[in-house]
């Protein structure tokens, strides 16, 4: 079986502290490396579109919400695992760029809606297409059955860790 960088890291720790590190190191290192490999080409595409990753994430979540492409700021914070302050900063930049609009909630004066502007819908779709194409190109040599097995295994691990929808 072929070895990867994580095999070398795990082997080094096993030699230094036998039995102390194991599956937890391997899964965390592999997840981090996979994320870095998949995100690198996306970051390049987003930079060409003038977007940060956080801006992209908000645009993509709003676009995926369907018409009228709006959510509450708290829902964005929760879905993206951002801090409320971080979300506010990104929303401010997207508002200044004309990609989102803030609408007051008529049923709750303390709340508002975040909605994609027409330009935001266009930019979100362009960015999602670019990000998806970049990741698909990276994964083209991975056998489809290996991709599906990884998806299923990662879902199982995340659910076991309490990362569930709803």
Backbone as a printed PyTorch tensor [residue, N CA C, xyz], in Angstrom:
tensor([[[  0.8360,  -1.1760,   0.0000],
         [  0.0000,   0.0000,   0.0000],
         [  0.8850,   1.2450,   0.0000]],

        [[  0.5110,   2.2240,  -0.7810],
         [  1.2700,   3.4760,  -0.8500],
         [  1.1540,   4.2340,   0.4720]],

        [[  2.1840,   4.9930,   0.7760],
         [  2.2130,   5.7810,   2.0080],
         [  2.0170,   7.2490,   1.6530]],

        [[  1.4760,   7.9910,   2.6090],
         [  1.3470,   9.4340,   2.4360],
         [  2.1410,  10.1490,   3.5330]],

        [[  2.1170,  11.4440,   3.5070],
         [  2.8620,  12.2440,   4.4760],
         [  2.4040,  11.9440,   5.9020]],

        [[  1.1140,  11.7380,   6.0790],
         [  0.5960,  11.4680,   7.4240],
         [  1.1390,  10.1510,   7.9630]],

        [[  1.3250,   9.1600,   7.1070],
         [  1.9340,   7.9050,   7.5620],
         [  3.3030,   8.1760,   8.1760]],

        [[  4.0740,   9.0470,   7.5400],
         [  5.4000,   9.3820,   8.0680],
         [  5.3010,  10.1100,   9.4060]],

        [[  4.3480,  11.0450,   9.5180],
         [  4.1660,  11.7880,  10.7760],
         [  3.7470,  10.8300,  11.8910]],

        [[  2.7640,   9.9810,  11.6060],
         [  2.2860,   9.0250,  12.6150],
         [  3.3950,   8.0550,  13.0110]],

        [[  4.1680,   7.6160,  12.0380],
         [  5.2790,   6.7110,  12.3290],
         [  6.3170,   7.3590,  13.2250]],

        [[  6.6070,   8.6370,  12.9700],
         [  7.5810,   9.3530,  13.7970],
         [  7.0890,   9.4610,  15.2370]],

        [[  5.8180,   9.7710,  15.4260],
         [  5.2720,   9.8610,  16.7820],
         [  5.2290,   8.4960,  17.4490]],

        [[  4.9150,   7.4750,  16.6900],
         [  4.8790,   6.1340,  17.2710],
         [  6.2700,   5.7120,  17.7420]],

        [[  7.2960,   6.1440,  17.0190],
         [  8.6650,   5.8320,  17.4330],
         [  9.0570,   6.6290,  18.6790]],

        [[  8.5660,   7.8730,  18.7810],
         [  8.9410,   8.7400,  19.9010],
         [  8.1060,   8.4990,  21.1500]],

        [[  6.8100,   8.2990,  20.9700],
         [  5.8960,   8.0820,  22.0960],
         [  4.9610,   6.9270,  21.7560]],

        [[  5.4780,   5.7060,  21.7910],
         [  4.6670,   4.5470,  21.3810],
         [  3.3320,   4.4770,  22.1310]],

        [[  2.2760,   4.3090,  21.3530],
         [  0.9430,   4.1330,  21.9190],
         [  0.2540,   5.3950,  22.3960]],

        [[  0.9270,   6.5410,  22.2980],
         [  0.3190,   7.7860,  22.7990],
         [ -0.5760,   8.4360,  21.7470]],

        [[ -0.1400,   8.4430,  20.5120],
         [ -0.9630,   9.0240,  19.4480],
         [ -1.3690,   7.9070,  18.4890]],

        [[ -2.5290,   8.0590,  17.9310],
         [ -3.0190,   7.0100,  17.0350],
         [ -4.0020,   7.5570,  16.0300]],

        [[ -5.1890,   6.9530,  15.9830],
         [ -6.1970,   7.3040,  14.9860],
         [ -6.5850,   8.7770,  15.0520]],

        [[ -6.6140,   9.3430,  16.2540],
         [ -6.9990,  10.7580,  16.3740],
         [ -6.0280,  11.6600,  15.6160]],

        [[ -4.7360,  11.3520,  15.6750],
         [ -3.7480,  12.1290,  14.9230],
         [ -3.9290,  11.9100,  13.4270]],

        [[ -4.0860,  10.6590,  13.0360],
         [ -4.2020,  10.3640,  11.6030],
         [ -5.4340,  11.0100,  10.9850]],

        [[ -6.5690,  10.9300,  11.6620],
         [ -7.7750,  11.5090,  11.0650],
         [ -7.6980,  13.0310,  11.0450]],

        [[ -7.1820,  13.6300,  12.1110],
         [ -7.1070,  15.0940,  12.1310],
         [ -6.1100,  15.6090,  11.0880]],

        [[ -4.9650,  14.9480,  10.9760],
         [ -3.9670,  15.3700,   9.9880],
         [ -4.4730,  15.1580,   8.5590]],

        [[ -5.1170,  14.0220,   8.3200],
         [ -5.6300,  13.7570,   6.9600],
         [ -6.7540,  14.7230,   6.6030]],

        [[ -7.6380,  15.0070,   7.5540],
         [ -8.7240,  15.9640,   7.2880],
         [ -8.1460,  17.3480,   6.9990]],

        [[ -7.1460,  17.7450,   7.7680],
         [ -6.5340,  19.0560,   7.5630],
         [ -5.8210,  19.1280,   6.2090]],

        [[ -5.0910,  18.0750,   5.8590],
         [ -4.3750,  18.0660,   4.5730],
         [ -5.3580,  18.0340,   3.4040]],

        [[ -6.4260,  17.2390,   3.5250],
         [ -7.4370,  17.1900,   2.4750],
         [ -8.0810,  18.5580,   2.2980]],

        [[ -8.4250,  19.1870,   3.4000],
         [ -9.0230,  20.5210,   3.3340],
         [ -8.0680,  21.5120,   2.6590]],

        [[ -6.8080,  21.4790,   3.0440],
         [ -5.8280,  22.3950,   2.4520],
         [ -5.6710,  22.1420,   0.9490]],

        [[ -5.5940,  20.8720,   0.5690],
         [ -5.4430,  20.5460,  -0.8570],
         [ -6.6660,  20.9670,  -1.6710]],

        [[ -7.8610,  20.7500,  -1.1220],
         [ -9.0790,  21.1170,  -1.8390],
         [ -9.3110,  22.6270,  -1.8620]],

        [[ -8.8510,  23.3210,  -0.8350],
         [ -9.1020,  24.7560,  -0.7530],
         [ -8.0960,  25.6090,  -1.5120]],

        [[ -6.8840,  25.1210,  -1.7110],
         [ -5.8590,  25.9310,  -2.3760],
         [ -6.3020,  26.4220,  -3.7580]],

        [[ -6.7830,  25.5530,  -4.6480],
         [ -7.1930,  26.0710,  -5.9540],
         [ -8.4500,  26.9400,  -5.8760]],

        [[ -9.2880,  26.6940,  -4.8860],
         [-10.4820,  27.5220,  -4.7090],
         [-10.0740,  28.9350,  -4.3020]],

        [[ -9.1350,  29.0410,  -3.3730],
         [ -8.6600,  30.3560,  -2.9280],
         [ -8.1300,  31.1640,  -4.1100]],

        [[ -7.4080,  30.5000,  -5.0020],
         [ -6.8730,  31.1740,  -6.1920],
         [ -7.9970,  31.7020,  -7.0670]],

        [[ -9.0160,  30.8680,  -7.3130],
         [-10.1580,  31.2920,  -8.1360],
         [-10.9100,  32.4390,  -7.4710]],

        [[-11.1180,  32.3400,  -6.1590],
         [-11.8530,  33.3910,  -5.4530],
         [-11.0940,  34.7120,  -5.4800]],

        [[ -9.7760,  34.6500,  -5.3300],
         [ -8.9740,  35.8740,  -5.3720],
         [ -9.1400,  36.5700,  -6.7240]],

        [[ -9.2030,  35.7790,  -7.7910],
         [ -9.4160,  36.3680,  -9.1240],
         [-10.7730,  37.0510,  -9.2390]],

        [[-11.7250,  36.5740,  -8.4420],
         [-13.0610,  37.1800,  -8.4290],
         [-13.1670,  38.2940,  -7.3860]],

        [[-12.0860,  38.5590,  -6.6790],
         [-12.0830,  39.6180,  -5.6690],
         [-12.8090,  39.2490,  -4.3900]],

        [[-12.8580,  37.9410,  -4.0820],
         [-13.5630,  37.4750,  -2.8910],
         [-12.6220,  36.7710,  -1.9250]],

        [[-12.8750,  36.9640,  -0.6360],
         [-12.2040,  36.1560,   0.3750],
         [-13.0070,  34.8760,   0.5470]],

        [[-12.4470,  33.9180,   1.2670],
         [-13.1660,  32.6730,   1.5040],
         [-14.4370,  32.9210,   2.3130]],

        [[-14.3540,  33.7820,   3.3240],
         [-15.5270,  34.0790,   4.1530],
         [-16.6230,  34.7580,   3.3300]],

        [[-16.2360,  35.6700,   2.4530],
         [-17.2240,  36.3220,   1.5820],
         [-17.8840,  35.3040,   0.6660]],

        [[-17.0700,  34.4430,   0.0910],
         [-17.6020,  33.3810,  -0.7680],
         [-18.5790,  32.5010,   0.0010]],

        [[-18.1900,  32.0880,   1.2000],
         [-19.0410,  31.1920,   1.9850],
         [-20.4090,  31.8180,   2.2270]],

        [[-20.4440,  33.0960,   2.5710],
         [-21.7260,  33.7590,   2.8070],
         [-22.5320,  33.8580,   1.5250]],

        [[-21.8940,  34.2710,   0.4320],
         [-22.6130,  34.3520,  -0.8490],
         [-23.1750,  32.9850,  -1.2480]],

        [[-22.3660,  31.9420,  -1.0750],
         [-22.7940,  30.5980,  -1.4740],
         [-23.9540,  30.0970,  -0.6180]],

        [[-23.9030,  30.3350,   0.6830],
         [-24.9930,  29.8910,   1.5590],
         [-26.2810,  30.6400,   1.2200]],

        [[-26.1700,  31.9430,   0.9750],
         [-27.3610,  32.7030,   0.5990],
         [-27.9310,  32.2230,  -0.7320]],

        [[-27.0710,  31.9460,  -1.7050],
         [-27.5500,  31.4780,  -3.0140],
         [-28.1990,  30.1060,  -2.8990]],

        [[-27.6170,  29.2380,  -2.0710],
         [-28.1670,  27.8950,  -1.8900],
         [-29.4970,  27.9140,  -1.1350]],

        [[-29.7920,  29.0150,  -0.4360],
         [-31.0430,  29.1280,   0.3160],
         [-32.2500,  29.2330,  -0.6190]],

        [[-32.0150,  29.5360,  -1.8870],
         [-33.1210,  29.6830,  -2.8340],
         [-33.7770,  31.0480,  -2.7070]],

        [[-34.5950,  31.3510,  -3.6930],
         [-35.2500,  32.6580,  -3.6860],
         [-36.0770,  32.8180,  -2.4280]],

        [[-36.0190,  33.9620,  -1.8060],
         [-35.4210,  35.2290,  -2.2260],
         [-33.9600,  35.4100,  -1.8200]],

        [[-33.2360,  34.2980,  -1.6330],
         [-31.8070,  34.3140,  -1.3140],
         [-31.5240,  35.1420,  -0.0610]],

        [[-32.2200,  34.8080,   1.0020],
         [-32.0390,  35.5690,   2.2410],
         [-32.0580,  34.6630,   3.4550]],

        [[-31.3120,  35.0950,   4.4610],
         [-31.2500,  34.4320,   5.7600],
         [-31.0100,  35.4920,   6.8250]],

        [[-31.2220,  35.1100,   8.0400],
         [-30.8880,  35.9990,   9.1570],
         [-29.3740,  35.9080,   9.4050]],

        [[-28.7770,  36.9840,   9.8860],
         [-27.3460,  36.9290,  10.2100],
         [-27.0040,  35.7940,  11.1690]],

        [[-27.8700,  35.5230,  12.1330],
         [-27.5990,  34.4420,  13.0870],
         [-27.5570,  33.0840,  12.3900]],

        [[-28.3790,  32.8880,  11.3740],
         [-28.3580,  31.6250,  10.6220],
         [-27.0590,  31.4960,   9.8450]],

        [[-26.5740,  32.5950,   9.2850],
         [-25.2870,  32.5680,   8.5740],
         [-24.1550,  32.2230,   9.5420]],

        [[-24.1670,  32.8570,  10.7010],
         [-23.1410,  32.6060,  11.7130],
         [-23.1280,  31.1310,  12.1000]],

        [[-24.3120,  30.5680,  12.3160],
         [-24.4200,  29.1720,  12.7180],
         [-23.9750,  28.2280,  11.6020]],

        [[-24.4320,  28.4490,  10.3880],
         [-24.1040,  27.5530,   9.2780],
         [-22.6340,  27.5830,   8.9180]],

        [[-21.9950,  28.7200,   9.1040],
         [-20.6060,  28.8690,   8.6810],
         [-19.6200,  28.7650,   9.8320]],

        [[-20.1170,  28.5620,  11.0370],
         [-19.2520,  28.4520,  12.2200],
         [-18.3300,  29.6560,  12.3490]],

        [[-18.8970,  30.8380,  12.1110],
         [-18.1700,  32.0880,  12.3070],
         [-18.6020,  32.6990,  13.6340]],

        [[-17.8320,  33.6580,  14.1190],
         [-18.2930,  34.4310,  15.2760],
         [-19.2800,  35.4740,  14.7680]],

        [[-20.1070,  35.9900,  15.6580],
         [-21.0520,  37.0240,  15.2200],
         [-20.3000,  38.2670,  14.7580]],

        [[-19.1870,  38.5860,  15.4190],
         [-18.3790,  39.7260,  14.9890],
         [-17.7530,  39.5010,  13.6230]],

        [[-17.2750,  38.2790,  13.3900],
         [-16.7070,  37.9460,  12.0910],
         [-17.7430,  38.0210,  10.9930]],

        [[-18.9320,  37.5220,  11.2860],
         [-20.0240,  37.5910,  10.3050],
         [-20.3540,  39.0430,  10.0020]],

        [[-20.4520,  39.8690,  11.0380],
         [-20.7750,  41.2930,  10.8410],
         [-19.7560,  41.9850,   9.9470]],

        [[-18.4770,  41.6880,  10.1600],
         [-17.4330,  42.3060,   9.3410],
         [-17.5570,  41.9020,   7.8720]],

        [[-17.8050,  40.6250,   7.6360],
         [-17.9330,  40.1450,   6.2580],
         [-19.1860,  40.7360,   5.6150]],

        [[-20.2830,  40.7760,   6.3600],
         [-21.5180,  41.3560,   5.8240],
         [-21.3290,  42.8280,   5.4800]],

        [[-20.5750,  43.5440,   6.2850],
         [-20.2990,  44.9650,   5.9990],
         [-19.5500,  45.1020,   4.6780]],

        [[-18.5340,  44.2600,   4.4660],
         [-17.7690,  44.3240,   3.2040],
         [-18.6470,  43.9720,   2.0090]],

        [[-19.4820,  42.9470,   2.1630],
         [-20.3530,  42.5420,   1.0530],
         [-21.4120,  43.6080,   0.7510]],

        [[-21.8770,  44.3120,   1.7830],
         [-22.8330,  45.4010,   1.5840],
         [-22.1620,  46.5400,   0.8110]],

        [[-20.9620,  46.9040,   1.2340],
         [-20.2230,  47.9720,   0.5410],
         [-19.9340,  47.6080,  -0.9120]],

        [[-19.7380,  46.3250,  -1.1800],
         [-19.4690,  45.8640,  -2.5420],
         [-20.7550,  45.7500,  -3.3680]],

        [[-21.9020,  45.9620,  -2.7340],
         [-23.1710,  45.8830,  -3.4440],
         [-23.6360,  44.4610,  -3.7320]],

        [[-23.0960,  43.4830,  -2.9900],
         [-23.4450,  42.0880,  -3.2450],
         [-24.5660,  41.5680,  -2.3510]],

        [[-24.7840,  42.2470,  -1.2170],
         [-25.9040,  41.8960,  -0.3500],
         [-26.6290,  43.1640,   0.0610]],

        [[-27.8530,  42.9560,   0.5290],
         [-28.6510,  44.0550,   1.0740],
         [-29.1960,  43.6010,   2.4110]],

        [[-29.3600,  44.5470,   3.3170],
         [-29.9250,  44.2540,   4.6470],
         [-31.3450,  44.7830,   4.6700]],

        [[-32.2790,  43.9220,   5.0500],
         [-33.6840,  44.3030,   5.1370],
         [-34.1410,  44.1700,   6.5830]],

        [[-34.8400,  45.1840,   7.0960],
         [-35.3780,  45.0430,   8.4560],
         [-36.4520,  43.9650,   8.4900]],

        [[-36.5760,  43.3270,   9.6380],
         [-37.6180,  42.3170,   9.8220],
         [-38.8500,  43.0270,  10.3790]],

        [[-39.9340,  43.1060,   9.5960],
         [-41.1190,  43.8270,  10.0690],
         [-41.7510,  43.1980,  11.3230]],

        [[-41.4780,  41.9230,  11.5670],
         [-42.0700,  41.2670,  12.7350],
         [-41.1890,  41.3590,  13.9770]],

        [[-39.9440,  41.8360,  13.8180],
         [-39.0220,  41.9360,  14.9540],
         [-38.0490,  43.0740,  14.6790]],

        [[-38.2680,  44.2030,  15.3270],
         [-37.4550,  45.4030,  15.0740],
         [-35.9830,  45.1990,  15.4170]],

        [[-35.6620,  44.1860,  16.2400],
         [-34.2710,  43.9470,  16.6230],
         [-33.5420,  43.0830,  15.6110]],

        [[-34.2500,  42.5580,  14.6250],
         [-33.6670,  41.5970,  13.6990],
         [-33.6980,  42.1260,  12.2670]],

        [[-32.9160,  41.4750,  11.4230],
         [-32.8910,  41.8540,  10.0100],
         [-32.6650,  40.6120,   9.1670]],

        [[-32.8180,  40.7980,   7.8990],
         [-32.5350,  39.7540,   6.9090],
         [-31.3390,  40.1860,   6.0840]],

        [[-30.5460,  39.2360,   5.6590],
         [-29.4580,  39.4720,   4.7200],
         [-29.9000,  38.8250,   3.4190]],

        [[-29.8560,  39.6040,   2.3300],
         [-30.3530,  39.1270,   1.0470],
         [-29.3360,  39.4390,  -0.0390]],

        [[-29.1640,  38.4950,  -0.9550],
         [-28.3010,  38.7580,  -2.1050],
         [-28.9390,  39.8280,  -2.9720]],

        [[-28.1280,  40.7640,  -3.4140],
         [-28.5830,  41.7260,  -4.4200],
         [-28.5440,  41.0140,  -5.7760]],

        [[-29.1190,  41.5980,  -6.8080],
         [-28.9920,  40.9640,  -8.1290],
         [-27.5270,  40.7270,  -8.5170]],

        [[-26.6590,  41.6980,  -8.2230],
         [-25.2300,  41.5090,  -8.5180],
         [-24.6510,  40.3920,  -7.6540]],

        [[-25.1520,  40.2500,  -6.4200],
         [-24.6910,  39.1960,  -5.5290],
         [-25.0770,  37.8100,  -6.0190]],

        [[-26.2740,  37.6910,  -6.5940],
         [-26.7010,  36.4080,  -7.1540],
         [-25.7480,  36.0100,  -8.2770]],

        [[-25.4580,  36.9580,  -9.1520],
         [-24.5550,  36.6890, -10.2740],
         [-23.1690,  36.3070,  -9.7810]],

        [[-22.6260,  37.0750,  -8.8270],
         [-21.2820,  36.8020,  -8.3040],
         [-21.2500,  35.4690,  -7.5660]],

        [[-22.2990,  35.1670,  -6.7980],
         [-22.3460,  33.9000,  -6.0680],
         [-22.3260,  32.7280,  -7.0410]],

        [[-23.1310,  32.7950,  -8.0900],
         [-23.1730,  31.7060,  -9.0650],
         [-21.8340,  31.5510,  -9.7770]],

        [[-21.2210,  32.6630, -10.1350],
         [-19.9060,  32.6280, -10.7910],
         [-18.8690,  31.9980,  -9.8550]],

        [[-18.8950,  32.3850,  -8.5950],
         [-17.9140,  31.8810,  -7.6320],
         [-18.1330,  30.3950,  -7.3370]],

        [[-19.3830,  29.9800,  -7.1970],
         [-19.6650,  28.5660,  -6.9200],
         [-19.2290,  27.7000,  -8.0990]],

        [[-19.4970,  28.1730,  -9.3090],
         [-19.0600,  27.4220, -10.4950],
         [-17.5370,  27.3170, -10.5490]],

        [[-16.8470,  28.4100, -10.2640],
         [-15.3830,  28.4180, -10.3000],
         [-14.8050,  27.5070,  -9.2190]],

        [[-15.3580,  27.5780,  -8.0110],
         [-14.8570,  26.7490,  -6.9050],
         [-15.1030,  25.2700,  -7.1860]],

        [[-16.2800,  24.9620,  -7.6670],
         [-16.6120,  23.5710,  -7.9680],
         [-15.7180,  23.0110,  -9.0630]],

        [[-15.4870,  23.7860, -10.1010],
         [-14.6240,  23.3350, -11.2010],
         [-13.1920,  23.1190, -10.7160]],

        [[-12.7030,  23.9980,  -9.8480],
         [-11.3370,  23.8600,  -9.3320],
         [-11.1970,  22.5800,  -8.5190]],

        [[-12.1830,  22.2800,  -7.6770],
         [-12.1070,  21.0710,  -6.8680],
         [-12.3170,  19.8180,  -7.7160]],

        [[-13.2130,  19.8860,  -8.6860],
         [-13.4330,  18.7300,  -9.5690],
         [-12.1560,  18.3970, -10.3360]],

        [[-11.4490,  19.4280, -10.8020],
         [-10.1940,  19.1950, -11.5250],
         [ -9.1710,  18.5270, -10.6170]],

        [[ -9.1340,  18.9480,  -9.3650],
         [ -8.1830,  18.3600,  -8.4230],
         [ -8.5150,  16.8860,  -8.1560]],

        [[ -9.7960,  16.5650,  -8.0930],
         [-10.2280,  15.2030,  -7.7700],
         [-10.3440,  14.2740,  -8.9770]],

        [[-10.0360,  14.7560, -10.1570],
         [-10.2780,  13.9630, -11.3740],
         [ -9.5690,  12.6160, -11.3960]],

        [[ -8.4420,  12.4860, -10.7160],
         [ -7.7090,  11.2240, -10.7240],
         [ -8.0680,  10.3040,  -9.5550]],

        [[ -8.9760,  10.7440,  -8.7130],
         [ -9.4120,   9.9110,  -7.5900],
         [-10.5560,   9.0310,  -8.0960]],

        [[-10.4470,   7.7260,  -7.9120],
         [-11.5300,   6.8500,  -8.3780],
         [-12.8590,   7.2370,  -7.7160]],

        [[-13.9420,   7.2580,  -8.4950],
         [-15.2450,   7.6470,  -7.9380],
         [-15.6430,   6.8460,  -6.7010]],

        [[-15.3160,   5.5590,  -6.6690],
         [-15.6830,   4.7600,  -5.5010],
         [-14.8960,   5.1880,  -4.2640]],

        [[-13.6690,   5.6550,  -4.4450],
         [-12.8810,   6.1560,  -3.3140],
         [-13.4580,   7.4810,  -2.8210]],

        [[-13.8830,   8.3240,  -3.7500],
         [-14.5120,   9.5880,  -3.3730],
         [-15.7770,   9.3180,  -2.5770]],

        [[-16.6180,   8.4160,  -3.0680],
         [-17.8780,   8.1010,  -2.3650],
         [-17.5960,   7.5010,  -0.9970]],

        [[-16.6120,   6.6140,  -0.8950],
         [-16.2730,   6.0020,   0.3900],
         [-15.7840,   7.0670,   1.3820]],

        [[-14.9860,   8.0180,   0.9080],
         [-14.4990,   9.0920,   1.7760],
         [-15.6580,   9.9690,   2.2520]],

        [[-16.5670,  10.2990,   1.3480],
         [-17.7340,  11.1060,   1.7120],
         [-18.5340,  10.4100,   2.8060]],

        [[-18.8150,   9.1430,   2.5960],
         [-19.6190,   8.3880,   3.5620],
         [-18.9060,   8.2380,   4.9070]],

        [[-17.6110,   7.9520,   4.8720],
         [-16.8520,   7.7910,   6.1150],
         [-16.7750,   9.1090,   6.8870]],

        [[-16.5250,  10.1920,   6.1890],
         [-16.4520,  11.4930,   6.8630],
         [-17.8010,  11.8900,   7.4550]],

        [[-18.8970,  11.6070,   6.7480],
         [-20.2340,  11.8820,   7.2850],
         [-20.4400,  11.1160,   8.5850]],

        [[-20.0750,   9.8370,   8.5890],
         [-20.2370,   9.0070,   9.7820],
         [-19.4450,   9.5690,  10.9580]],

        [[-18.2190,   9.9740,  10.7020],
         [-17.3780,  10.5370,  11.7660],
         [-17.9780,  11.8520,  12.2720]],

        [[-18.3880,  12.7260,  11.3650],
         [-18.9470,  14.0130,  11.7890],
         [-20.2270,  13.8360,  12.5940]],

        [[-21.0900,  12.9580,  12.1840],
         [-22.3200,  12.7030,  12.9370],
         [-21.9910,  12.1290,  14.3130]],

        [[-21.0370,  11.2170,  14.3820],
         [-20.6320,  10.6470,  15.6690],
         [-20.0680,  11.7180,  16.5870]],

        [[-19.4810,  12.7720,  16.0150],
         [-18.9350,  13.8760,  16.8050],
         [-19.9890,  14.9260,  17.1390]],

        [[-21.2310,  14.6850,  16.7110],
         [-22.3150,  15.6060,  17.0520],
         [-22.5730,  16.6980,  16.0380]],

        [[-21.9450,  16.6390,  14.8870],
         [-22.1110,  17.6630,  13.8480],
         [-23.3110,  17.2890,  12.9740]],

        [[-24.5030,  17.5250,  13.5260],
         [-25.7190,  17.1250,  12.8200],
         [-26.5340,  18.3410,  12.4170]],

        [[-27.3440,  18.1800,  11.3950],
         [-28.2050,  19.2520,  10.9120],
         [-29.4160,  19.3840,  11.8290]],

        [[-29.9650,  20.5810,  11.8160],
         [-31.2290,  20.7910,  12.5060],
         [-31.0430,  21.1970,  13.8820]]])
